[in-house]
Each structure stands twice: as structure tokens, then as C-alpha cells.
Amino acid sequence: AKFAVALDADGVEASLTALKLPARGKRGHTAGELAGELVDGIATVGEKMLLTGFSGLDANEALWRGEETILGARPSVGKTLIGAQISGNVAKAGGRVLVASLEMTPASFLARTAAADSGVAYRQAHHSADGINRYSASLARLAELKHFVVLSSPMSSHDLWSKARYYADQWG
């Protein structure tokens, strides 16, 4: 996997605590113990789910607050595009987003996010006044998001979680 997104980065311990599940490294639990705890947590599932803006993913509750989501696929199939769209959609809806891409700079990722948001490809935006206006308006909207951070990479999963905890503390 060459792309990771920590959406609504409250840290994995917070999400496990909310579900009343043990953090990694603690003793194991039987399926019966876990099932009972999960049933107790069903009432708050809607609070933990993130809306991606993709009806198929949203219908299947694909993304959850406090989890690291890794998109992996062969080269040039759209990992960055879908990551940019999901990240932008979550951030615009008020979620907190932390992105780390192993293949591009933070500026390049933001350019892709603006392209996904505006519907104008970055390399095509200069071809028309409408394209420039739509792309520029998208960049302006993204610039206003206070909880959308794109990190320089590479970094380990541990480093990503350290950054997620740092920003979670900063964002309150």
C-alpha cells in the first residue's frame, strides 16, 4: 500500500475505548465477550462512521473515526484520486483529516484534492476561464479547512499515528 489516510484522527486507543474493546497488546477475548461489547456499542455506530461522499462506501459503513485506512492497488488505478475525494469530502463535512502519501508531495496531493473537488483536472485548469475559476474556488475552500493536514512522507505507520495523536491534541 502506498497511500494512507487517518480520518478523524483521534487515535486508535480512543476508538477502541469507545467500542469498549481492549487496545493491542492486552489479553485476548473470546468471540462471545467481544460480541456482547459490540452489541452494547451499536447505539453509537452512527457517531463513529464517516461519510465519504460515495454512496456505495457509505452504505457499507466503510470508514470509521479513529481508524487508519490504507488504500492499496496496482499503479495508476486511482488510489490518489479516491483518497483525495474522500479526504476532501470528510474535511468539508467537518471531519478531521490527516493524509500521508508515499508517492507525492503535500502540494501535489492538495492539487489532486482541488481537482477532484472542482471537477477540473489540475493540468487542464488553465485551458479555460471557467476551469481556472472552478479550480481556484476549490483551492480557496480547501484553504479554509482547519482540520485538513497533508504530511510529508515517507513515514511508518507508528509515525503516522504519532502525528495523528499530535493533531488530535492540537485540534481538541
GROMACS .gro file of C-alpha atoms in nm:
model
  172
    1ALA     CA    1   0.000   0.000   0.000
    2LYS     CA    2   0.136   0.339  -0.092
    3PHE     CA    3  -0.128   0.569   0.047
    4ALA     CA    4  -0.263   0.606   0.399
    5VAL     CA    5  -0.533   0.828   0.540
    6ALA     CA    6  -0.608   0.866   0.910
    7LEU     CA    7  -0.959   1.008   0.909
    8ASP     CA    8  -1.083   1.196   1.213
    9ALA     CA    9  -0.756   1.112   1.383
   10ASP     CA   10  -0.849   1.065   1.749
   11GLY     CA   11  -0.606   0.775   1.786
   12VAL     CA   12  -0.673   0.406   1.783
   13GLU     CA   13  -0.699   0.386   2.163
   14ALA     CA   14  -0.991   0.632   2.160
   15SER     CA   15  -1.186   0.428   1.907
   16LEU     CA   16  -1.118   0.104   2.093
   17THR     CA   17  -1.224   0.266   2.420
   18ALA     CA   18  -1.545   0.394   2.258
   19LEU     CA   19  -1.624   0.038   2.150
   20LYS     CA   20  -1.512  -0.093   2.492
   21LEU     CA   21  -1.255  -0.317   2.326
   22PRO     CA   22  -0.903  -0.371   2.459
   23ALA     CA   23  -0.610  -0.191   2.296
   24ARG     CA   24  -0.349  -0.404   2.118
   25GLY     CA   25  -0.119  -0.597   2.344
   26LYS     CA   26  -0.382  -0.669   2.610
   27ARG     CA   27  -0.515  -1.018   2.679
   28GLY     CA   28  -0.732  -1.182   2.414
   29HIS     CA   29  -1.108  -1.212   2.439
   30THR     CA   30  -1.349  -1.477   2.327
   31ALA     CA   31  -1.585  -1.403   2.039
   32GLY     CA   32  -1.871  -1.415   2.293
   33GLU     CA   33  -1.714  -1.143   2.508
   34LEU     CA   34  -1.646  -0.923   2.207
   35ALA     CA   35  -1.992  -0.981   2.057
   36GLY     CA   36  -2.158  -0.863   2.377
   37GLU     CA   37  -1.945  -0.550   2.386
   38LEU     CA   38  -2.014  -0.479   2.018
   39VAL     CA   39  -2.389  -0.516   2.067
   40ASP     CA   40  -2.365  -0.263   2.351
   41GLY     CA   41  -2.188  -0.022   2.112
   42ILE     CA   42  -2.443  -0.044   1.829
   43ALA     CA   43  -2.634   0.260   1.956
   44THR     CA   44  -2.334   0.484   1.883
   45VAL     CA   45  -2.232   0.337   1.547
   46GLY     CA   46  -2.365   0.638   1.354
   47GLU     CA   47  -2.141   0.868   1.556
   48LYS     CA   48  -1.832   0.666   1.461
   49MET     CA   49  -1.899   0.632   1.089
   50LEU     CA   50  -1.757   0.884   0.843
   51LEU     CA   51  -1.945   0.978   0.529
   52THR     CA   52  -1.715   0.963   0.229
   53GLY     CA   53  -1.945   1.111  -0.032
   54PHE     CA   54  -1.950   0.773  -0.212
   55SER     CA   55  -2.290   0.608  -0.162
   56GLY     CA   56  -2.155   0.253  -0.203
   57LEU     CA   57  -1.891   0.303   0.066
   58ASP     CA   58  -2.124   0.494   0.295
   59ALA     CA   59  -2.397   0.228   0.269
   60ASN     CA   60  -2.143  -0.033   0.381
   61GLU     CA   61  -2.006   0.179   0.668
   62ALA     CA   62  -1.659   0.159   0.516
   63LEU     CA   63  -1.479   0.427   0.718
   64TRP     CA   64  -1.477   0.479   1.093
   65ARG     CA   65  -1.346   0.761   1.312
   66GLY     CA   66  -1.008   0.696   1.468
   67GLU     CA   67  -0.904   0.426   1.223
   68GLU     CA   68  -0.617   0.425   0.978
   69THR     CA   69  -0.743   0.346   0.630
   70ILE     CA   70  -0.496   0.221   0.372
   71LEU     CA   71  -0.581   0.220   0.002
   72GLY     CA   72  -0.374  -0.029  -0.191
   73ALA     CA   73  -0.384  -0.126  -0.557
   74ARG     CA   74  -0.171  -0.154  -0.867
   75PRO     CA   75  -0.020   0.166  -1.009
   76SER     CA   76  -0.240   0.417  -1.193
   77VAL     CA   77  -0.580   0.279  -1.096
   78GLY     CA   78  -0.699   0.581  -0.896
   79LYS     CA   79  -0.583   0.538  -0.533
   80THR     CA   80  -0.482   0.902  -0.505
   81LEU     CA   81  -0.796   1.026  -0.677
   82ILE     CA   82  -1.033   0.837  -0.448
   83GLY     CA   83  -0.822   0.928  -0.144
   84ALA     CA   84  -0.831   1.294  -0.243
   85GLN     CA   85  -1.208   1.285  -0.297
   86ILE     CA   86  -1.278   1.107   0.031
   87SER     CA   87  -1.037   1.329   0.226
   88GLY     CA   88  -1.188   1.646   0.082
   89ASN     CA   89  -1.545   1.527   0.141
   90VAL     CA   90  -1.477   1.430   0.503
   91ALA     CA   91  -1.294   1.758   0.574
   92LYS     CA   92  -1.568   1.969   0.411
   93ALA     CA   93  -1.825   1.788   0.627
   94GLY     CA   94  -1.634   1.898   0.938
   95GLY     CA   95  -1.422   1.587   0.991
   96ARG     CA   96  -1.055   1.595   1.080
   97VAL     CA   97  -0.827   1.452   0.812
   98LEU     CA   98  -0.460   1.361   0.818
   99VAL     CA   99  -0.311   1.236   0.491
  100ALA     CA  100   0.025   1.076   0.418
  101SER     CA  101   0.113   0.983   0.061
  102LEU     CA  102   0.431   0.793  -0.021
  103GLU     CA  103   0.413   0.893  -0.385
  104MET     CA  104   0.358   1.268  -0.392
  105THR     CA  105   0.430   1.589  -0.210
  106PRO     CA  106   0.169   1.756   0.009
  107ALA     CA  107   0.126   2.028  -0.257
  108SER     CA  108   0.066   1.767  -0.527
  109PHE     CA  109  -0.192   1.591  -0.309
  110LEU     CA  110  -0.371   1.920  -0.242
  111ALA     CA  111  -0.370   1.989  -0.618
  112ARG     CA  112  -0.536   1.649  -0.675
  113THR     CA  113  -0.788   1.717  -0.400
  114ALA     CA  114  -0.881   2.052  -0.555
  115ALA     CA  115  -0.912   1.883  -0.894
  116ALA     CA  116  -1.145   1.618  -0.750
  117ASP     CA  117  -1.349   1.884  -0.570
  118SER     CA  118  -1.377   2.118  -0.869
  119GLY     CA  119  -1.421   1.855  -1.137
  120VAL     CA  120  -1.134   2.019  -1.328
  121ALA     CA  121  -0.812   1.825  -1.380
  122TYR     CA  122  -0.510   2.016  -1.247
  123ARG     CA  123  -0.329   2.000  -1.580
  124GLN     CA  124  -0.642   2.115  -1.765
  125ALA     CA  125  -0.749   2.401  -1.535
  126HIS     CA  126  -0.559   2.665  -1.733
  127HIS     CA  127  -0.741   2.585  -2.060
  128SER     CA  128  -1.045   2.800  -1.982
  129ALA     CA  129  -1.153   3.085  -1.759
  130ASP     CA  130  -1.427   2.861  -1.616
  131GLY     CA  131  -1.169   2.592  -1.534
  132ILE     CA  132  -0.942   2.844  -1.364
  133ASN     CA  133  -1.233   2.987  -1.165
  134ARG     CA  134  -1.366   2.649  -1.053
  135TYR     CA  135  -1.021   2.519  -0.960
  136SER     CA  136  -0.931   2.842  -0.775
  137ALA     CA  137  -1.260   2.839  -0.585
  138SER     CA  138  -1.193   2.482  -0.478
  139LEU     CA  139  -0.844   2.572  -0.355
  140ALA     CA  140  -0.992   2.863  -0.158
  141ARG     CA  141  -1.249   2.630   0.007
  142LEU     CA  142  -0.978   2.378   0.095
  143ALA     CA  143  -0.752   2.651   0.234
  144GLU     CA  144  -1.026   2.742   0.485
  145LEU     CA  145  -1.036   2.391   0.631
  146LYS     CA  146  -0.858   2.400   0.964
  147HIS     CA  147  -0.859   2.024   1.021
  148PHE     CA  148  -0.712   1.902   0.692
  149VAL     CA  149  -0.339   1.825   0.703
  150VAL     CA  150  -0.124   1.663   0.436
  151LEU     CA  151   0.205   1.528   0.569
  152SER     CA  152   0.540   1.488   0.402
  153SER     CA  153   0.634   1.123   0.367
  154PRO     CA  154   0.766   0.858   0.388
  155MET     CA  155   0.677   0.759   0.741
  156SER     CA  156   0.596   0.441   0.925
  157SER     CA  157   0.250   0.355   1.050
  158HIS     CA  158   0.379   0.428   1.401
  159ASP     CA  159   0.494   0.776   1.293
  160LEU     CA  160   0.158   0.838   1.125
  161TRP     CA  161  -0.024   0.752   1.450
  162SER     CA  162   0.215   0.977   1.644
  163LYS     CA  163   0.125   1.263   1.409
  164ALA     CA  164  -0.244   1.175   1.439
  165ARG     CA  165  -0.223   1.196   1.819
  166TYR     CA  166  -0.035   1.527   1.794
  167TYR     CA  167  -0.301   1.682   1.568
  168ALA     CA  168  -0.585   1.534   1.775
  169ASP     CA  169  -0.437   1.712   2.079
  170GLN     CA  170  -0.396   2.035   1.879
  171TRP     CA  171  -0.749   2.019   1.741
  172GLY     CA  172  -0.907   1.938   2.077
   0.00000   0.00000   0.00000
